[in-house]
Every structure is written in structure tokens, then in C-alpha cells.
PDB file of C-alpha atoms in Angstrom:
ATOM      1  CA  MET K   5      27.539  14.629  -3.804  1.00 42.00           C
ATOM      2  CA  THR K   6      26.495  11.459  -5.635  1.00 50.00           C
ATOM      3  CA  ASP K   7      26.276  11.256  -9.429  1.00 59.00           C
ATOM      4  CA  GLY K   8      26.471  15.057  -9.431  1.00 81.00           C
ATOM      5  CA  TRP K   9      23.388  15.545  -7.266  1.00 95.00           C
ATOM      6  CA  GLN K  10      23.255  16.845  -3.691  1.00 96.00           C
ATOM      7  CA  VAL K  11      20.836  14.886  -1.520  1.00 97.00           C
ATOM      8  CA  ASP K  12      19.274  16.802   1.380  1.00 97.00           C
ATOM      9  CA  LEU K  13      18.029  14.924   4.449  1.00 96.00           C
ATOM     10  CA  ALA K  14      15.195  15.749   6.867  1.00 95.00           C
ATOM     11  CA  GLN K  15      13.749  13.795   9.767  1.00 91.00           C
ATOM     12  CA  GLY K  16      10.142  13.349  10.900  1.00 87.00           C
ATOM     13  CA  GLU K  17       7.398  15.776   9.928  1.00 90.00           C
ATOM     14  CA  LEU K  18       8.217  18.088   7.032  1.00 93.00           C
ATOM     15  CA  PRO K  19       7.431  21.814   6.882  1.00 93.00           C
ATOM     16  CA  ALA K  20       4.189  22.474   5.019  1.00 93.00           C
ATOM     17  CA  ALA K  21       5.859  23.940   1.922  1.00 95.00           C
ATOM     18  CA  THR K  22       8.261  21.003   1.602  1.00 96.00           C
ATOM     19  CA  ARG K  23       5.496  18.487   2.197  1.00 95.00           C
ATOM     20  CA  ASP K  24       3.380  20.112  -0.519  1.00 96.00           C
ATOM     21  CA  ALA K  25       6.323  19.971  -2.932  1.00 97.00           C
ATOM     22  CA  VAL K  26       6.741  16.243  -2.256  1.00 97.00           C
ATOM     23  CA  LEU K  27       3.028  15.551  -2.720  1.00 96.00           C
ATOM     24  CA  SER K  28       3.052  17.578  -5.945  1.00 97.00           C
ATOM     25  CA  LEU K  29       5.992  15.517  -7.220  1.00 97.00           C
ATOM     26  CA  ILE K  30       4.154  12.295  -6.351  1.00 96.00           C
ATOM     27  CA  ASN K  31       0.962  13.438  -8.076  1.00 95.00           C
ATOM     28  CA  GLY K  32       2.845  14.537 -11.190  1.00 96.00           C
ATOM     29  CA  ALA K  33       4.581  11.163 -11.449  1.00 96.00           C
ATOM     30  CA  THR K  34       1.225   9.426 -10.914  1.00 92.00           C
ATOM     31  CA  ARG K  35      -0.324  11.321 -13.814  1.00 92.00           C
ATOM     32  CA  HIS K  36       2.658  10.496 -16.041  1.00 93.00           C
ATOM     33  CA  ASP K  37       3.038   6.816 -15.121  1.00 91.00           C
ATOM     34  CA  GLY K  38      -0.578   5.840 -14.436  1.00 86.00           C
ATOM     35  CA  MET K  39       0.370   4.465 -10.997  1.00 88.00           C
ATOM     36  CA  ARG K  40       1.497   5.923  -7.705  1.00 90.00           C
ATOM     37  CA  PRO K  41       5.262   5.790  -7.057  1.00 94.00           C
ATOM     38  CA  LEU K  42       4.902   5.613  -3.265  1.00 95.00           C
ATOM     39  CA  SER K  43       2.731   3.337  -1.157  1.00 91.00           C
ATOM     40  CA  GLU K  44      -0.427   4.541   0.520  1.00 89.00           C
ATOM     41  CA  HIS K  45       1.276   4.095   3.906  1.00 87.00           C
ATOM     42  CA  ALA K  46       4.125   6.463   3.000  1.00 90.00           C
ATOM     43  CA  THR K  47       1.785   8.996   1.399  1.00 91.00           C
ATOM     44  CA  LEU K  48      -0.511   9.086   4.437  1.00 89.00           C
ATOM     45  CA  HIS K  49       2.424   9.656   6.757  1.00 86.00           C
ATOM     46  CA  LEU K  50       3.544  12.534   4.557  1.00 90.00           C
ATOM     47  CA  ARG K  51       0.083  14.048   4.537  1.00 87.00           C
ATOM     48  CA  TYR K  52      -0.664  13.701   8.235  1.00 84.00           C
ATOM     49  CA  GLY K  53       2.720  14.094   9.888  1.00 74.00           C
ATOM     50  CA  GLY K  54       4.566  10.806   9.665  1.00 64.00           C
ATOM     51  CA  ASP K  55       6.730   8.764  11.969  1.00 65.00           C
ATOM     52  CA  ARG K  56       9.600  10.439  13.804  1.00 69.00           C
ATOM     53  CA  GLU K  57      11.915   7.680  12.560  1.00 78.00           C
ATOM     54  CA  VAL K  58      11.230   8.410   8.880  1.00 90.00           C
ATOM     55  CA  THR K  59      14.015  10.072   6.923  1.00 94.00           C
ATOM     56  CA  HIS K  60      13.177  12.180   3.873  1.00 96.00           C
ATOM     57  CA  LEU K  61      15.791  12.316   1.103  1.00 97.00           C
ATOM     58  CA  MET K  62      15.371  15.143  -1.401  1.00 98.00           C
ATOM     59  CA  VAL K  63      17.082  16.407  -4.530  1.00 98.00           C
ATOM     60  CA  TRP K  64      16.394  20.031  -5.477  1.00 98.00           C
ATOM     61  CA  ASP K  65      17.348  21.844  -8.678  1.00 97.00           C
ATOM     62  CA  ALA K  66      17.015  25.635  -8.765  1.00 95.00           C
ATOM     63  CA  GLY K  67      14.406  25.498  -5.997  1.00 95.00           C
ATOM     64  CA  THR K  68      12.337  22.746  -7.630  1.00 97.00           C
ATOM     65  CA  LEU K  69      12.055  19.294  -6.081  1.00 98.00           C
ATOM     66  CA  VAL K  70      13.129  16.761  -8.733  1.00 98.00           C
ATOM     67  CA  GLY K  71      13.627  13.642  -6.609  1.00 98.00           C
ATOM     68  CA  TYR K  72      12.398  12.257  -3.306  1.00 98.00           C
ATOM     69  CA  ALA K  73      12.891   9.076  -1.283  1.00 98.00           C
ATOM     70  CA  HIS K  74      10.955   8.012   1.805  1.00 96.00           C
ATOM     71  CA  LEU K  75      13.149   5.967   4.147  1.00 95.00           C
ATOM     72  CA  ASP K  76      11.221   4.193   6.907  1.00 91.00           C
ATOM     73  CA  THR K  77      13.294   2.707   9.728  1.00 86.00           C
ATOM     74  CA  THR K  78      10.411   1.814  12.066  1.00 78.00           C
ATOM     75  CA  ASP K  79      10.266  -1.922  11.255  1.00 76.00           C
ATOM     76  CA  LYS K  80      12.688  -3.460  13.747  1.00 72.00           C
ATOM     77  CA  VAL K  81      12.134  -6.978  12.376  1.00 72.00           C
ATOM     78  CA  ALA K  82      12.339  -6.656   8.582  1.00 77.00           C
ATOM     79  CA  GLY K  83      14.582  -3.600   8.677  1.00 84.00           C
ATOM     80  CA  PRO K  84      14.465  -0.236   6.889  1.00 92.00           C
ATOM     81  CA  SER K  85      12.629   0.206   3.604  1.00 94.00           C
ATOM     82  CA  ALA K  86      12.738   2.909   0.953  1.00 96.00           C
ATOM     83  CA  GLU K  87      10.531   4.128  -1.876  1.00 97.00           C
ATOM     84  CA  LEU K  88      11.501   6.848  -4.318  1.00 97.00           C
ATOM     85  CA  VAL K  89      10.179   9.046  -7.090  1.00 98.00           C
ATOM     86  CA  VAL K  90      11.923  11.164  -9.718  1.00 98.00           C
ATOM     87  CA  GLU K  91      10.360  13.957 -11.764  1.00 97.00           C
ATOM     88  CA  PRO K  92       9.452  12.279 -15.094  1.00 97.00           C
ATOM     89  CA  ASP K  93      11.316  14.851 -17.215  1.00 97.00           C
ATOM     90  CA  ARG K  94      14.478  14.400 -15.129  1.00 97.00           C
ATOM     91  CA  ARG K  95      14.802  10.628 -15.229  1.00 96.00           C
ATOM     92  CA  GLY K  96      17.942   9.023 -16.561  1.00 94.00           C
ATOM     93  CA  GLN K  97      20.163  11.736 -15.052  1.00 96.00           C
ATOM     94  CA  GLY K  98      21.351   9.852 -11.959  1.00 97.00           C
ATOM     95  CA  ILE K  99      18.853  11.313  -9.491  1.00 98.00           C
ATOM     96  CA  GLY K 100      17.389   7.917  -8.592  1.00 97.00           C
ATOM     97  CA  ALA K 101      20.877   6.478  -8.132  1.00 97.00           C
ATOM     98  CA  ALA K 102      21.853   9.405  -5.894  1.00 97.00           C
ATOM     99  CA  LEU K 103      18.781   8.889  -3.707  1.00 97.00           C
ATOM    100  CA  THR K 104      19.406   5.141  -3.481  1.00 96.00           C
ATOM    101  CA  ASP K 105      23.070   5.607  -2.541  1.00 95.00           C
ATOM    102  CA  ALA K 106      22.074   8.162   0.097  1.00 96.00           C
ATOM    103  CA  ALA K 107      19.557   5.726   1.587  1.00 95.00           C
ATOM    104  CA  LEU K 108      22.274   3.073   1.818  1.00 94.00           C
ATOM    105  CA  ARG K 109      24.545   5.528   3.603  1.00 93.00           C
ATOM    106  CA  VAL K 110      21.830   6.563   6.054  1.00 93.00           C
ATOM    107  CA  THR K 111      21.153   2.930   6.952  1.00 92.00           C
ATOM    108  CA  ASP K 112      24.906   2.430   7.436  1.00 86.00           C
ATOM    109  CA  LEU K 113      24.931  -0.473   4.969  1.00 72.00           C
ATOM    110  CA  ARG K 114      22.471  -2.508   7.004  1.00 86.00           C
ATOM    111  CA  PRO K 115      20.094  -4.627   4.911  1.00 92.00           C
ATOM    112  CA  LEU K 116      17.787  -2.233   3.040  1.00 95.00           C
ATOM    113  CA  ARG K 117      14.531  -3.011   1.266  1.00 95.00           C
ATOM    114  CA  LEU K 118      13.621  -0.994  -1.830  1.00 97.00           C
ATOM    115  CA  TRP K 119      10.061  -1.034  -3.186  1.00 96.00           C
ATOM    116  CA  ALA K 120       9.323  -0.551  -6.889  1.00 96.00           C
ATOM    117  CA  HIS K 121       5.660  -0.002  -7.717  1.00 94.00           C
ATOM    118  CA  GLY K 122       5.180  -1.694 -11.054  1.00 90.00           C
ATOM    119  CA  ASP K 123       7.570  -4.315 -12.382  1.00 91.00           C
ATOM    120  CA  SER K 124       9.457  -1.992 -14.728  1.00 91.00           C
ATOM    121  CA  PRO K 125      12.819  -2.649 -16.449  1.00 93.00           C
ATOM    122  CA  GLU K 126      14.022   0.811 -15.335  1.00 93.00           C
ATOM    123  CA  ALA K 127      13.440   0.012 -11.650  1.00 94.00           C
ATOM    124  CA  ALA K 128      15.099  -3.376 -12.047  1.00 96.00           C
ATOM    125  CA  HIS K 129      18.139  -1.774 -13.714  1.00 96.00           C
ATOM    126  CA  LEU K 130      18.532   0.808 -10.937  1.00 96.00           C
ATOM    127  CA  ALA K 131      18.163  -1.816  -8.215  1.00 96.00           C
ATOM    128  CA  HIS K 132      20.602  -4.288  -9.731  1.00 96.00           C
ATOM    129  CA  ALA K 133      23.145  -1.568 -10.535  1.00 96.00           C
ATOM    130  CA  ARG K 134      23.117  -0.574  -6.858  1.00 94.00           C
ATOM    131  CA  GLY K 135      23.603  -4.131  -5.578  1.00 94.00           C
ATOM    132  CA  PHE K 136      19.990  -5.033  -4.803  1.00 96.00           C
ATOM    133  CA  ARG K 137      18.424  -8.379  -5.652  1.00 96.00           C
ATOM    134  CA  ARG K 138      14.802  -9.226  -6.318  1.00 96.00           C
ATOM    135  CA  HIS K 139      13.384 -10.473  -3.021  1.00 94.00           C
ATOM    136  CA  ARG K 140       9.587 -10.449  -3.101  1.00 92.00           C
ATOM    137  CA  SER K 141       6.773  -9.780  -5.540  1.00 94.00           C
ATOM    138  CA  LEU K 142       3.368  -8.405  -4.593  1.00 93.00           C
ATOM    139  CA  LEU K 143       1.018  -9.500  -7.347  1.00 95.00           C
ATOM    140  CA  GLN K 144      -1.856  -7.308  -8.493  1.00 95.00           C
ATOM    141  CA  MET K 145      -4.881  -9.300  -9.664  1.00 97.00           C
ATOM    142  CA  ARG K 146      -8.079  -8.027 -11.280  1.00 97.00           C
ATOM    143  CA  ARG K 147     -11.578  -9.255 -12.007  1.00 97.00           C
ATOM    144  CA  SER K 148     -14.574  -7.926 -13.906  1.00 97.00           C
ATOM    145  CA  LEU K 149     -17.620  -7.176 -11.757  1.00 97.00           C
ATOM    146  CA  TYR K 150     -19.859  -7.871 -14.729  1.00 96.00           C
ATOM    147  CA  ALA K 151     -19.069 -11.576 -14.438  1.00 95.00           C
ATOM    148  CA  PRO K 152     -21.399 -13.610 -12.182  1.00 95.00           C
ATOM    149  CA  LEU K 153     -20.573 -13.989  -8.497  1.00 95.00           C
ATOM    150  CA  PRO K 154     -21.201 -17.156  -6.482  1.00 95.00           C
ATOM    151  CA  ARG K 155     -23.436 -17.007  -3.419  1.00 96.00           C
ATOM    152  CA  PRO K 156     -21.667 -16.082  -0.170  1.00 97.00           C
ATOM    153  CA  LEU K 157     -21.958 -19.015   2.243  1.00 97.00           C
ATOM    154  CA  LEU K 158     -21.191 -17.807   5.768  1.00 98.00           C
ATOM    155  CA  PRO K 159     -20.224 -20.306   8.492  1.00 97.00           C
ATOM    156  CA  PRO K 160     -23.012 -21.137  10.981  1.00 97.00           C
ATOM    157  CA  GLY K 161     -23.609 -18.422  13.546  1.00 97.00           C
ATOM    158  CA  VAL K 162     -21.541 -15.747  11.791  1.00 98.00           C
ATOM    159  CA  GLN K 163     -23.075 -12.315  11.217  1.00 98.00           C
ATOM    160  CA  VAL K 164     -21.673  -9.542   9.012  1.00 98.00           C
ATOM    161  CA  ARG K 165     -22.262  -5.797   9.221  1.00 98.00           C
ATOM    162  CA  GLY K 166     -20.581  -2.530   8.354  1.00 98.00           C
ATOM    163  CA  PHE K 167     -17.897  -0.957  10.523  1.00 98.00           C
ATOM    164  CA  VAL K 168     -19.044   1.444  13.258  1.00 97.00           C
ATOM    165  CA  LYS K 169     -16.610   4.261  14.007  1.00 96.00           C
ATOM    166  CA  ASP K 170     -15.743   4.921  17.656  1.00 96.00           C
ATOM    167  CA  GLN K 171     -16.895   1.391  18.477  1.00 97.00           C
ATOM    168  CA  ASP K 172     -15.066  -1.198  16.372  1.00 98.00           C
ATOM    169  CA  GLU K 173     -11.517   0.211  16.228  1.00 98.00           C
ATOM    170  CA  ALA K 174      -9.933  -1.813  19.050  1.00 98.00           C
ATOM    171  CA  ALA K 175     -11.442  -5.135  17.941  1.00 98.00           C
ATOM    172  CA  TRP K 176     -10.524  -4.455  14.313  1.00 98.00           C
ATOM    173  CA  LEU K 177      -6.897  -3.691  15.166  1.00 98.00           C
ATOM    174  CA  ALA K 178      -6.627  -6.842  17.283  1.00 98.00           C
ATOM    175  CA  LEU K 179      -8.015  -8.923  14.419  1.00 98.00           C
ATOM    176  CA  ASN K 180      -5.708  -7.228  11.908  1.00 98.00           C
ATOM    177  CA  SER K 181      -2.698  -7.921  14.123  1.00 97.00           C
ATOM    178  CA  GLU K 182      -3.616 -11.604  14.437  1.00 97.00           C
ATOM    179  CA  ALA K 183      -4.538 -12.131  10.799  1.00 95.00           C
ATOM    180  CA  PHE K 184      -1.345 -10.503   9.490  1.00 93.00           C
ATOM    181  CA  ALA K 185       1.131 -11.535  12.173  1.00 91.00           C
ATOM    182  CA  ALA K 186       3.537 -12.720   9.456  1.00 86.00           C
ATOM    183  CA  LEU K 187       3.294  -9.418   7.534  1.00 84.00           C
ATOM    184  CA  PRO K 188       4.419  -6.573   9.822  1.00 83.00           C
ATOM    185  CA  ASP K 189       3.704  -3.903   7.195  1.00 82.00           C
ATOM    186  CA  GLN K 190       0.002  -4.706   7.592  1.00 90.00           C
ATOM    187  CA  GLY K 191      -0.262  -6.423  10.971  1.00 92.00           C
ATOM    188  CA  GLY K 192       1.691  -3.667  12.692  1.00 91.00           C
ATOM    189  CA  TRP K 193      -0.944  -0.980  12.094  1.00 94.00           C
ATOM    190  CA  THR K 194      -1.541   1.257  15.107  1.00 94.00           C
ATOM    191  CA  ARG K 195      -4.632   3.220  16.078  1.00 95.00           C
ATOM    192  CA  THR K 196      -3.028   6.214  14.338  1.00 92.00           C
ATOM    193  CA  ASP K 197      -2.572   4.217  11.119  1.00 93.00           C
ATOM    194  CA  LEU K 198      -6.203   3.111  11.177  1.00 96.00           C
ATOM    195  CA  GLU K 199      -7.615   6.541  11.974  1.00 95.00           C
ATOM    196  CA  ALA K 200      -5.599   8.152   9.171  1.00 93.00           C
ATOM    197  CA  ARG K 201      -7.420   5.889   6.717  1.00 95.00           C
ATOM    198  CA  LEU K 202     -10.792   6.462   8.350  1.00 96.00           C
ATOM    199  CA  ARG K 203     -10.284  10.198   7.640  1.00 93.00           C
ATOM    200  CA  GLU K 204      -9.624   9.687   3.943  1.00 92.00           C
ATOM    201  CA  ASP K 205     -12.314  10.863   1.536  1.00 91.00           C
ATOM    202  CA  TRP K 206     -12.609   7.373   0.029  1.00 92.00           C
ATOM    203  CA  PHE K 207     -13.587   5.760   3.352  1.00 95.00           C
ATOM    204  CA  ASP K 208     -17.064   4.204   3.294  1.00 95.00           C
ATOM    205  CA  PRO K 209     -18.226   2.513   6.534  1.00 96.00           C
ATOM    206  CA  ALA K 210     -20.588   0.292   4.546  1.00 96.00           C
ATOM    207  CA  GLY K 211     -17.610  -0.929   2.537  1.00 97.00           C
ATOM    208  CA  LEU K 212     -15.672  -2.023   5.624  1.00 98.00           C
ATOM    209  CA  LEU K 213     -17.316  -5.343   6.479  1.00 98.00           C
ATOM    210  CA  VAL K 214     -16.757  -6.970   9.863  1.00 98.00           C
ATOM    211  CA  ALA K 215     -17.858 -10.502  10.806  1.00 98.00           C
ATOM    212  CA  PHE K 216     -18.743 -11.732  14.296  1.00 98.00           C
ATOM    213  CA  ASP K 217     -19.132 -15.264  15.591  1.00 97.00           C
ATOM    214  CA  ALA K 218     -21.992 -16.467  17.777  1.00 97.00           C
ATOM    215  CA  ALA K 219     -20.123 -15.320  20.903  1.00 97.00           C
ATOM    216  CA  GLY K 220     -19.793 -11.774  19.567  1.00 97.00           C
ATOM    217  CA  ALA K 221     -16.071 -11.919  18.761  1.00 98.00           C
ATOM    218  CA  MET K 222     -14.853 -10.201  15.583  1.00 98.00           C
ATOM    219  CA  VAL K 223     -13.474 -13.024  13.451  1.00 98.00           C
ATOM    220  CA  GLY K 224     -13.180 -11.540   9.968  1.00 98.00           C
ATOM    221  CA  THR K 225     -13.054  -8.357   7.942  1.00 98.00           C
ATOM    222  CA  HIS K 226     -13.167  -7.272   4.335  1.00 98.00           C
ATOM    223  CA  TRP K 227     -12.338  -3.630   3.786  1.00 98.00           C
ATOM    224  CA  THR K 228     -13.158  -2.507   0.259  1.00 98.00           C
ATOM    225  CA  LYS K 229     -11.859   0.646  -1.355  1.00 96.00           C
ATOM    226  CA  VAL K 230     -12.641   2.656  -4.474  1.00 95.00           C
ATOM    227  CA  HIS K 231      -9.800   4.187  -6.514  1.00 87.00           C
ATOM    228  CA  GLY K 232     -10.429   6.982  -8.982  1.00 77.00           C
ATOM    229  CA  ALA K 233     -13.717   8.241  -7.544  1.00 59.00           C
ATOM    230  CA  ALA K 234     -14.749  11.768  -8.471  1.00 47.00           C
ATOM    231  CA  ASN K 235     -13.542  13.128  -5.109  1.00 43.00           C
ATOM    232  CA  HIS K 236     -10.301  11.154  -5.109  1.00 45.00           C
ATOM    233  CA  HIS K 237      -7.838  13.500  -6.824  1.00 45.00           C
ATOM    234  CA  ASP K 238      -4.796  11.240  -6.487  1.00 49.00           C
ATOM    235  CA  HIS K 239      -5.862   8.860  -9.259  1.00 44.00           C
ATOM    236  CA  VAL K 240      -5.958   9.293 -13.008  1.00 47.00           C
ATOM    237  CA  HIS K 241      -8.086   6.402 -14.205  1.00 53.00           C
ATOM    238  CA  ASP K 242     -11.707   5.296 -14.249  1.00 79.00           C
ATOM    239  CA  PRO K 243     -13.000   4.151 -10.842  1.00 91.00           C
ATOM    240  CA  ILE K 244     -11.998   0.656  -9.812  1.00 95.00           C
ATOM    241  CA  GLY K 245     -12.741  -1.234  -6.604  1.00 97.00           C
ATOM    242  CA  GLU K 246     -10.158  -2.926  -4.416  1.00 96.00           C
ATOM    243  CA  VAL K 247     -10.107  -5.812  -1.986  1.00 97.00           C
ATOM    244  CA  TYR K 248      -8.157  -3.569   0.371  1.00 97.00           C
ATOM    245  CA  VAL K 249      -7.829  -5.636   3.562  1.00 96.00           C
ATOM    246  CA  LEU K 250      -9.151  -9.184   3.901  1.00 96.00           C
ATOM    247  CA  GLY K 251      -8.377 -10.914   7.173  1.00 95.00           C
ATOM    248  CA  VAL K 252      -9.734 -13.881   9.145  1.00 96.00           C
ATOM    249  CA  ALA K 253      -9.026 -14.843  12.749  1.00 97.00           C
ATOM    250  CA  ALA K 254      -7.209 -18.118  13.388  1.00 95.00           C
ATOM    251  CA  SER K 255     -10.362 -19.574  14.980  1.00 96.00           C
ATOM    252  CA  ALA K 256     -12.307 -19.070  11.719  1.00 96.00           C
ATOM    253  CA  ARG K 257      -9.768 -20.271   9.190  1.00 94.00           C
ATOM    254  CA  GLY K 258     -10.818 -23.185   7.049  1.00 93.00           C
ATOM    255  CA  THR K 259     -14.518 -22.370   7.516  1.00 96.00           C
ATOM    256  CA  GLY K 260     -15.023 -20.578   4.195  1.00 94.00           C
ATOM    257  CA  LEU K 261     -15.390 -17.191   5.922  1.00 96.00           C
ATOM    258  CA  GLY K 262     -12.662 -15.543   3.846  1.00 94.00           C
ATOM    259  CA  ARG K 263     -14.284 -16.584   0.581  1.00 94.00           C
ATOM    260  CA  ALA K 264     -17.732 -15.465   1.787  1.00 96.00           C
ATOM    261  CA  LEU K 265     -16.413 -12.076   2.913  1.00 97.00           C
ATOM    262  CA  THR K 266     -14.650 -11.635  -0.417  1.00 96.00           C
ATOM    263  CA  ILE K 267     -17.904 -12.238  -2.301  1.00 97.00           C
ATOM    264  CA  LEU K 268     -19.872  -9.905  -0.026  1.00 98.00           C
ATOM    265  CA  GLY K 269     -17.327  -7.165  -0.626  1.00 98.00           C
ATOM    266  CA  LEU K 270     -17.444  -7.687  -4.374  1.00 98.00           C
ATOM    267  CA  GLU K 271     -21.233  -7.445  -4.240  1.00 98.00           C
ATOM    268  CA  HIS K 272     -20.927  -4.136  -2.381  1.00 97.00           C
ATOM    269  CA  LEU K 273     -18.536  -2.748  -5.009  1.00 97.00           C
ATOM    270  CA  ARG K 274     -20.795  -3.887  -7.844  1.00 97.00           C
ATOM    271  CA  GLU K 275     -23.769  -2.216  -6.142  1.00 96.00           C
ATOM    272  CA  ARG K 276     -21.779   1.018  -6.200  1.00 95.00           C
ATOM    273  CA  GLY K 277     -21.761   0.794  -9.994  1.00 95.00           C
ATOM    274  CA  LEU K 278     -18.157  -0.296 -10.470  1.00 96.00           C
ATOM    275  CA  ASP K 279     -17.233  -2.619 -13.314  1.00 95.00           C
ATOM    276  CA  ALA K 280     -13.885  -3.986 -12.090  1.00 97.00           C
ATOM    277  CA  VAL K 281     -12.005  -4.812  -8.900  1.00 97.00           C
ATOM    278  CA  MET K 282      -8.331  -5.312  -8.019  1.00 96.00           C
ATOM    279  CA  LEU K 283      -6.344  -6.747  -5.134  1.00 96.00           C
ATOM    280  CA  TYR K 284      -2.770  -7.366  -4.029  1.00 94.00           C
ATOM    281  CA  VAL K 285      -1.456 -10.721  -2.853  1.00 93.00           C
ATOM    282  CA  ASP K 286       2.049 -11.968  -2.185  1.00 91.00           C
ATOM    283  CA  ASP K 287       3.137 -14.002  -5.177  1.00 92.00           C
ATOM    284  CA  SER K 288       4.403 -16.723  -2.828  1.00 90.00           C
ATOM    285  CA  ASN K 289       0.985 -17.113  -1.139  1.00 88.00           C
ATOM    286  CA  VAL K 290      -0.185 -20.020  -3.272  1.00 89.00           C
ATOM    287  CA  SER K 291      -3.323 -20.810  -1.266  1.00 84.00           C
ATOM    288  CA  ALA K 292      -4.598 -17.215  -1.362  1.00 86.00           C
ATOM    289  CA  LYS K 293      -3.928 -16.956  -5.092  1.00 91.00           C
ATOM    290  CA  GLN K 294      -5.900 -20.153  -5.637  1.00 90.00           C
ATOM    291  CA  VAL K 295      -8.862 -18.703  -3.729  1.00 87.00           C
ATOM    292  CA  TYR K 296      -8.792 -15.523  -5.809  1.00 93.00           C
ATOM    293  CA  GLU K 297      -8.318 -17.402  -9.064  1.00 95.00           C
ATOM    294  CA  GLY K 298     -11.339 -19.520  -8.099  1.00 93.00           C
ATOM    295  CA  LEU K 299     -13.325 -16.266  -7.877  1.00 95.00           C
ATOM    296  CA  GLY K 300     -12.234 -15.158 -11.348  1.00 96.00           C
ATOM    297  CA  PHE K 301      -9.207 -12.969 -10.580  1.00 97.00           C
ATOM    298  CA  THR K 302      -6.237 -13.024 -12.961  1.00 97.00           C
ATOM    299  CA  ALA K 303      -2.726 -11.537 -12.740  1.00 94.00           C
ATOM    300  CA  TRP K 304      -2.408  -7.931 -13.913  1.00 93.00           C
ATOM    301  CA  ASP K 305       0.829  -6.355 -12.621  1.00 92.00           C
ATOM    302  CA  ALA K 306       3.240  -6.559  -9.677  1.00 94.00           C
ATOM    303  CA  ASP K 307       5.063  -4.448  -7.116  1.00 95.00           C
ATOM    304  CA  VAL K 308       8.594  -5.692  -6.507  1.00 96.00           C
ATOM    305  CA  LEU K 309      10.637  -5.579  -3.313  1.00 96.00           C
ATOM    306  CA  TYR K 310      14.398  -5.484  -3.862  1.00 97.00           C
ATOM    307  CA  LEU K 311      16.834  -6.280  -1.039  1.00 96.00           C
ATOM    308  CA  HIS K 312      20.352  -5.000  -0.426  1.00 95.00           C
ATOM    309  CA  ASP K 313      22.084  -7.347   2.014  1.00 91.00           C
ATOM    310  CA  GLY K 314      24.391  -4.653   3.381  1.00 80.00           C
ATOM    311  CA  GLN K 315      27.817  -5.353   4.792  1.00 66.00           C
ATOM    312  CA  ALA K 316      28.950  -6.818   8.100  1.00 46.00           C
TER     313      ALA K 316
END
């Protein structure tokens, strides 16, 4: 018992009824808060089975799920990470604290990362009260698609087309791994991670741009995404586009390919009738922020990563 609440633990894939209860809790919190409390990565693993090394922490009250935390221990470099959600009507009762304490116990007081989606005072209070410190900020930036776009200037010899399923997966994953080598959460995607996203109802092959150099090597990608489409039930706002994944191979950096791919993706989203676009960028990535600011993006919100250093 912690703060009066019993936290139940489960490992790996959840039974269908439990999984549906978790997804219902997530969707209810999304409708209340206007943003999703768990990352896409965690939600996809819930929906499609998940990693065996994921631990699910749950608080039930009279048969109703009122709190959930997703504890991922698969990152052997950065260490375990947790995300949590509490039923909106049950917040302020110690459920979030109980889930956080349970996650610390499960990780045996090793360093633990705790994600908060949205830079809220309530999340900061919970984190600091449990001994976490602010470690990283993932900035959300937005731009109107009504504003003019510059012309995309591709490097000589580079061609861009849409993604072809059952053909481009291996090359795309290799490029993603290279482009995001310093960010394991993104660069560590497996074929399973990619295919889970290709099955989502928002996936549009024409919106996943891939660039090839004169030798036929994939050297860049811009995967766009649409949130809040009519068939995308997880969102509660008007449709908005996203610069979902933008990556460039080391051999093509400094050529202007990233900027050109960004513009091409924004053109695609505008052609779909969208009026705004968003993206996420690490707040410490000064050069990337400068590129996006040069294309008219401005800061909107932030996701915050808190770190508990653990004990020796």
C-alpha cells in the first residue's frame, strides 16, 4: 500500500479486458485534458501487444481502473522510463504518487525517467515531491499552413517519392537508426515498431517522403502525420498536421536536404486541406530549432522528462 492505494503489477501483454480498460482511461484523460497522457510508442505497444519487458502498474477502485503507469525497461542505455495517467475525477488523491513510488520500487531505485506530456504545474509538483529533477524538455512548435512557403531546393541528383510498403522498410529503418543514433527512443525502432505505425489508420504512404541520392541510396525522410482526422478517434481537436519524423543521412547533412524535405512535407499537408502543422524538437537542439524558426515555426508547448537519480 502507498498513500492508501494498492498498486497491481502485470508484465508484458495484457488481457483484452484489462487492455481495453487502460485504453479507455487514456482516451477519457485525453478528452478532459486536450492532450494524450501517454506517448504514441506506449499506446501502440498497449494496442498491439507490447514488449515483454514492459511492466504495467494499475490502481483499481471497486472494479474501475483509476490509475495506470507504463514502465518500459527495454532501453539498456538510458534506463527505464515511465508514463502515467490518473482518472481526471480522481486526481489529487495520491494515486499518481502511489504509481510513481511503485515504479521506483520496481526499478529497485535505479535511475528512472518520468515523462510528463505538457509542462503542467501538477506534473512538476508530483515529480519534485518524489525526488525527480527536470532533465530534458521536448518542445512543441507550430506553424500556420496559410503562411507562404519557400521553394524546396533539393541537392543535385536527389529524388523524392512516397514510401512503398514491402519495399522500403529495411532502408528506412537503417536511415532512421543512423539519423537518430543519439536518440535511442527514435533510432532504436525495430521492424515491429515501424509496421505497427504502418497499420495505423492515419498512415498515408504519400505523406511518408523518402529521398534518394544519385546512387540510389536512401539519404533522407520526412514522415508527415495528421492528428484529429475524422477516422482518428483518439484526438479531440480540429485536424492538424505534424512533422512526425524528419531524418537525414550523415552523407547528406549540410546540403539543405532537411530543409527541402520539411518544405515538401508541409506542402503535402497543405494540399490535404490542413491549416496548421506541429512538430517536436529537443529544446537543447539549437540548430534544429533555428531551422524550424526560419520556416515560421514558434514555440507552443513542451513535454518534460524528469529524472530520479536512484541510489547506489
